[in-house]
């Protein structure tokens, strides 16, 4: 949990001069750097002061706290108060652009086009002034809009960062109940998908407020230009606006539904990744795949609806302006007006602005704002969850000063005081977790808390910590607390950072803690000692090592009260004894210690014993006073003698962190055997390298995926023929759209020709009917000279004797015919545009479905090593952020980019059609554009890759925080974790801001190019005398549309390239390594009754966890007879659990491993695993119902399940009204660890296989439950071969054989009685370490068992 070094590279924006800022030149060195090399995290700049996560989080949190004092707090109001000034400043900028500059442009264009009217009344100099004015306004617009975009995107980024910070700070304060109901995947979704809405909505929100003003101004100028006819087009726009607004609300509704469905899918995926080892061992891939399949199907059902709506909306963008123009111009002509270029193209420009503003920006803004409101609502809901506030904790964490003087003496001698404490985790349940608990702990006492599974021992500590809210009574802790949780929590950092946990390094205390916690020998084995990075969830440590690091963290903190929740269960005999005597008794002497334990042999050494059952303290007092009490014996199932001599060895407690603690993690470095320094040192280095490599490893997707992501994406949804048809539809839509634009110019030219004909006809009549005179001749000459200016316009219609004006009509279509043609082209455009959009989105959805399904299938087939070496945040990122991009962002980006780029091409083609001379600047600009885009894309993709890489650590940090929340709060380390989160956010902000500035610089460059091109066309009349109003208007309006559109199109194409990286990252998982022989060929399927006997034969078996790792099982030769009960013992890291991994083939196994004479290498893995039963080291439950957790295939009727629950004595603990439908929370957090283990036992009973493995199955349970499990195993699995991995020797002393493992090798294998005859043997020494009395008991038990077996 270390964000690494702080970014120290200076941000050039801080010291840039005003001109450099104005023209974005401060980014140029970055382009040079990005083009010349691959950028890395070290190349990122420090964020600007205003962009830092801590500052933004503080500002928003301050405003949110003010909102909380109101009756209905509003996150929108809090954000408005935080970012209001920025929004007002940017709002003024957009007003200047939208309402002033964009409105002036069409007016100037109209004046310029008057120069081309007949008769010509404007001088060339005046026309040049108008052309210059158009260019200047365009240049100012370019500067304004680009700085607005950078500012508004930066503001959106700040909103996102602030909300992420607020969500994270809230997660640090969640109550345990709220945490149980809020899946980690849901919080990840908030930080990945929901907050990303601010990046988009910030732009549209600030533009859309100007839209109504802009619309009114446009309407006025349209009316002023063409009179009442304008209202027909305006009316059409106003009809489309509410239609699109309705579609926007529908999209918002679907977005809300999508978010819920995505949450569910991500949560399920998160759980599957967490429980992958258990899923593989149970061969449960298919039912979980069905769950994901169903969740994905429901999610896509909504996404498809939203996508079709988006397709319709984007089609309107292509058609609205042209439909409105069509209606208005036809009306204008039909009521008797003449079309002229200065009117037509001014109207066209204003309709462009109106349609873009109202139907695109305004309506899209409404849709995006509606979606953002959904996201804000989800964030508000999360922020409204119950939290542990300082006020709530104040009654529990007092400094020792009571308000009444007469209590001072009492407070001084008490450390913990509980009076009539009643509490429960879920308010709706009738049963209390703690019921009328009275407990007083004096300062300096060592209090032992014992009781059966689910009795409320851990809840007692949670109440003292303030995690469990007290409903009645009072609970006070006088002094500073430290806490070691039952499930060891280790985060991705060095061992030293895990122990110090933000505290200063005190060398002497640190050394003493290492000694007291028996960690020195373990640290000597690690490649870099205590500076070794242990990886996420402590992947580089065994379960026992994690437990001791967890304890060391608690002990290093100098506190008054130490709450130790069963810290001895995960270590072997002599280590447990050392921890109790050297750490808990001696090192922490004079400190108050409350020790929850199942190892009741330690209770005689405590100052006070508390026995708790069913949430009530049944008995408490000095050990000697209570040991004879019948209640004590009944609850703990032990007499005093038995208790004194109880096995001192502790079962290995599973390394089960709340988030995703799988036994895979402890297996990985089970290799750190204390007997195998030289042989396993190398493998530790391998693991450390795998895990220490930061999330930068994601950059290796570059080059990993051989197929083009474009090909992979579209081919996933369809074939090449359909892709070709879609391309044809896109091209046809653009041809029709450009056809409409060209036809407007053509029609205008025709009408101008018709007007000229009328003028010539009048002149002809005058010449025929009026007697010739000098004055008349003069008039005629004048008229003719004026008409000659436009004769070339009529060259194509004039071919006969000029004296016959009728010839002017040749080549002119009737106005009615032109109207029909105009309508036909426009209607064709609408039909093709909508068909194209819907078909395209349909294919995108098919691609999305196929990519997800294939990726998930491949993930389920991946070997365990993949999950061991990849942080969960990274894997989950593929299924949340990347799939979110593929589902929603990418199709929109591809559609946008294709539509805009084709519009740009259409504009350029039209310009060349007007006059070939315009081809010259197009070629020059094209070359420059190609060069600029090449430089930009290389830098942009580098930076975007960095942005993706720096995002994953944010999720990983969040997940780790949620897993260790109780520990974090107990240590008061919230501020440390918050600082780390802010560092991760700042790193991502650096990459994101770099991406924004480079993108905007590129956009600015394109806009400058467009402005230069438009200037060329605007001044082209100086050297192109044969241009006419319709042609010039068409050329200039098309050139004006390029400004902004070219930038948007090229940036969208870059956005497509960047979003395709999500496809690339998904496709990387399409090529994951698969486990070998998952399914055997049909002709080689194993018989259904296999294995019928349960014989296991290891023949020269070697096993390692990775291709380059060292062997963790070395040359194992061993034969286990049918129905034999074999105990497996050895020190931590000896290879006991690895033996089970070998049987399930979870790693690389060499040699022959035979079951009933069949080599398991030739058996399909799913068949093999389905025929083996296991009660795993980590009792993993999945969110859902108890029934699903017992029988995901629905193979058994309810009565069988109830009978099984009765056999494991779990029925009584279930809620009567719910029964098998009892809700299981995320990670089974509403079940105690022991209860989870009993559920696993029930699973094994249901499977009824001939081979059963128990991997430290009784490590976390009290002796009573241990006895129950052993009794159940003897009864229900008498016909089975049973392998039991255990540290409690009494668990396996009555086994038929005991296998002693050391450093991955078998050192002894025989009946325990036989092994005890060898005083130099390993097993003999292990028994001796339990103490004289216990050793004697074990010897007697082994001898009795041996004699019984011999007689039989």
mmCIF file of C-alpha atoms in Angstrom, residues 503-628:
data_model
loop_
_atom_site.group_PDB
_atom_site.id
_atom_site.type_symbol
_atom_site.label_atom_id
_atom_site.label_comp_id
_atom_site.label_asym_id
_atom_site.label_seq_id
_atom_site.Cartn_x
_atom_site.Cartn_y
_atom_site.Cartn_z
ATOM 1 C CA UNK A 503 4.403 4.701 12.346
ATOM 2 C CA UNK A 504 8.001 5.996 12.655
ATOM 3 C CA UNK A 505 10.735 3.370 12.522
ATOM 4 C CA UNK A 506 12.061 2.643 16.039
ATOM 5 C CA UNK A 507 14.958 0.246 15.481
ATOM 6 C CA UNK A 508 15.046 -1.200 18.993
ATOM 7 C CA UNK A 509 11.302 -1.759 19.287
ATOM 8 C CA UNK A 510 11.146 -3.128 15.769
ATOM 9 C CA UNK A 511 13.837 -5.728 16.522
ATOM 10 C CA UNK A 512 12.114 -6.755 19.746
ATOM 11 C CA UNK A 513 8.786 -7.129 17.955
ATOM 12 C CA UNK A 514 10.411 -9.290 15.252
ATOM 13 C CA UNK A 515 11.935 -11.477 17.963
ATOM 14 C CA UNK A 516 8.753 -11.711 20.024
ATOM 15 C CA UNK A 517 6.704 -12.617 16.946
ATOM 16 C CA UNK A 518 9.213 -15.285 15.813
ATOM 17 C CA UNK A 519 9.710 -13.595 12.445
ATOM 18 C CA UNK A 520 13.495 -13.362 12.302
ATOM 19 C CA UNK A 521 14.075 -16.737 10.639
ATOM 20 C CA UNK A 522 11.312 -16.062 8.129
ATOM 21 C CA UNK A 523 12.796 -12.669 7.239
ATOM 22 C CA UNK A 524 16.214 -14.260 6.758
ATOM 23 C CA UNK A 525 14.670 -16.472 4.082
ATOM 24 C CA UNK A 526 13.085 -13.634 2.124
ATOM 25 C CA UNK A 527 15.251 -12.307 -0.729
ATOM 26 C CA UNK A 528 15.409 -8.764 0.639
ATOM 27 C CA UNK A 529 14.594 -9.479 4.260
ATOM 28 C CA UNK A 530 11.949 -7.191 5.697
ATOM 29 C CA UNK A 531 12.228 -4.968 2.618
ATOM 30 C CA UNK A 532 10.770 -7.727 0.419
ATOM 31 C CA UNK A 533 7.537 -6.671 -1.276
ATOM 32 C CA UNK A 534 4.957 -9.276 -0.295
ATOM 33 C CA UNK A 535 2.456 -8.520 -3.048
ATOM 34 C CA UNK A 536 -1.270 -7.951 -2.892
ATOM 35 C CA UNK A 537 -2.990 -9.839 -0.055
ATOM 36 C CA UNK A 538 0.413 -11.086 1.089
ATOM 37 C CA UNK A 539 0.951 -13.491 -1.775
ATOM 38 C CA UNK A 540 4.602 -13.942 -0.866
ATOM 39 C CA UNK A 541 3.856 -15.217 2.640
ATOM 40 C CA UNK A 542 2.429 -18.439 4.026
ATOM 41 C CA UNK A 543 -0.634 -18.355 6.247
ATOM 42 C CA UNK A 544 1.445 -18.602 9.424
ATOM 43 C CA UNK A 545 3.781 -15.837 8.301
ATOM 44 C CA UNK A 546 0.870 -13.559 7.513
ATOM 45 C CA UNK A 547 -0.628 -14.212 10.933
ATOM 46 C CA UNK A 548 2.662 -13.271 12.625
ATOM 47 C CA UNK A 549 3.098 -10.128 10.497
ATOM 48 C CA UNK A 550 -0.483 -9.251 11.408
ATOM 49 C CA UNK A 551 0.326 -9.753 15.111
ATOM 50 C CA UNK A 552 3.611 -7.844 14.801
ATOM 51 C CA UNK A 553 1.727 -4.861 13.389
ATOM 52 C CA UNK A 554 -0.540 -4.824 16.423
ATOM 53 C CA UNK A 555 2.346 -5.296 18.882
ATOM 54 C CA UNK A 556 4.628 -2.663 17.315
ATOM 55 C CA UNK A 557 2.000 -0.029 17.997
ATOM 56 C CA UNK A 558 2.534 1.287 21.508
ATOM 57 C CA UNK A 559 -1.009 1.109 22.847
ATOM 58 C CA UNK A 560 -2.760 0.754 26.222
ATOM 59 C CA UNK A 561 -5.148 -2.024 25.193
ATOM 60 C CA UNK A 562 -4.353 -4.893 22.804
ATOM 61 C CA UNK A 563 -7.266 -6.771 21.274
ATOM 62 C CA UNK A 564 -5.971 -10.056 19.841
ATOM 63 C CA UNK A 565 -8.518 -12.073 17.864
ATOM 64 C CA UNK A 566 -7.264 -15.669 17.780
ATOM 65 C CA UNK A 567 -3.704 -14.848 16.614
ATOM 66 C CA UNK A 568 -2.247 -18.259 17.532
ATOM 67 C CA UNK A 569 -4.315 -20.488 15.264
ATOM 68 C CA UNK A 570 -2.177 -20.130 12.161
ATOM 69 C CA UNK A 571 1.141 -21.292 13.599
ATOM 70 C CA UNK A 572 2.623 -24.606 14.610
ATOM 71 C CA UNK A 573 3.323 -25.954 18.095
ATOM 72 C CA UNK A 574 6.520 -24.355 19.287
ATOM 73 C CA UNK A 575 5.881 -21.068 17.444
ATOM 74 C CA UNK A 576 2.478 -20.793 19.122
ATOM 75 C CA UNK A 577 4.067 -21.392 22.501
ATOM 76 C CA UNK A 578 6.745 -18.791 21.732
ATOM 77 C CA UNK A 579 4.155 -16.203 20.654
ATOM 78 C CA UNK A 580 2.094 -16.680 23.775
ATOM 79 C CA UNK A 581 4.972 -16.655 26.225
ATOM 80 C CA UNK A 582 7.394 -14.200 24.631
ATOM 81 C CA UNK A 583 5.003 -11.825 22.913
ATOM 82 C CA UNK A 584 1.642 -11.821 24.686
ATOM 83 C CA UNK A 585 2.838 -12.534 28.234
ATOM 84 C CA UNK A 586 6.327 -10.983 28.404
ATOM 85 C CA UNK A 587 6.670 -8.299 25.715
ATOM 86 C CA UNK A 588 3.199 -6.924 26.407
ATOM 87 C CA UNK A 589 3.390 -7.269 30.168
ATOM 88 C CA UNK A 590 1.750 -4.422 32.079
ATOM 89 C CA UNK A 591 -0.439 -3.786 29.042
ATOM 90 C CA UNK A 592 -4.103 -4.668 28.927
ATOM 91 C CA UNK A 593 -4.594 -7.669 26.630
ATOM 92 C CA UNK A 594 -7.849 -9.291 25.585
ATOM 93 C CA UNK A 595 -7.041 -12.571 23.841
ATOM 94 C CA UNK A 596 -9.723 -14.484 21.948
ATOM 95 C CA UNK A 597 -8.489 -18.035 21.595
ATOM 96 C CA UNK A 598 -9.466 -21.608 20.865
ATOM 97 C CA UNK A 599 -6.212 -22.827 22.431
ATOM 98 C CA UNK A 600 -7.598 -23.062 25.926
ATOM 99 C CA UNK A 601 -4.413 -24.656 27.252
ATOM 100 C CA UNK A 602 -3.244 -21.033 27.530
ATOM 101 C CA UNK A 603 -6.148 -19.997 29.756
ATOM 102 C CA UNK A 604 -4.444 -21.032 33.029
ATOM 103 C CA UNK A 605 -1.808 -18.388 32.326
ATOM 104 C CA UNK A 606 -4.337 -15.561 32.018
ATOM 105 C CA UNK A 607 -5.497 -13.176 34.756
ATOM 106 C CA UNK A 608 -9.155 -13.424 33.875
ATOM 107 C CA UNK A 609 -11.161 -15.917 31.816
ATOM 108 C CA UNK A 610 -14.378 -15.108 29.955
ATOM 109 C CA UNK A 611 -16.481 -17.925 28.526
ATOM 110 C CA UNK A 612 -19.030 -16.691 25.998
ATOM 111 C CA UNK A 613 -21.796 -18.597 24.246
ATOM 112 C CA UNK A 614 -24.756 -17.433 22.146
ATOM 113 C CA UNK A 615 -23.714 -13.818 22.657
ATOM 114 C CA UNK A 616 -23.831 -14.038 26.442
ATOM 115 C CA UNK A 617 -21.043 -14.287 28.979
ATOM 116 C CA UNK A 618 -21.883 -17.601 30.607
ATOM 117 C CA UNK A 619 -19.107 -17.520 33.160
ATOM 118 C CA UNK A 620 -16.068 -15.373 33.994
ATOM 119 C CA UNK A 621 -13.429 -15.096 36.681
ATOM 120 C CA UNK A 622 -10.067 -16.569 37.641
ATOM 121 C CA UNK A 623 -9.231 -19.767 35.828
ATOM 122 C CA UNK A 624 -8.934 -21.825 39.044
ATOM 123 C CA UNK A 625 -12.330 -20.575 40.178
ATOM 124 C CA UNK A 626 -14.254 -21.402 37.036
ATOM 125 C CA UNK A 627 -12.591 -24.568 35.798
ATOM 126 C CA UNK A 628 -14.695 -26.772 38.110
#
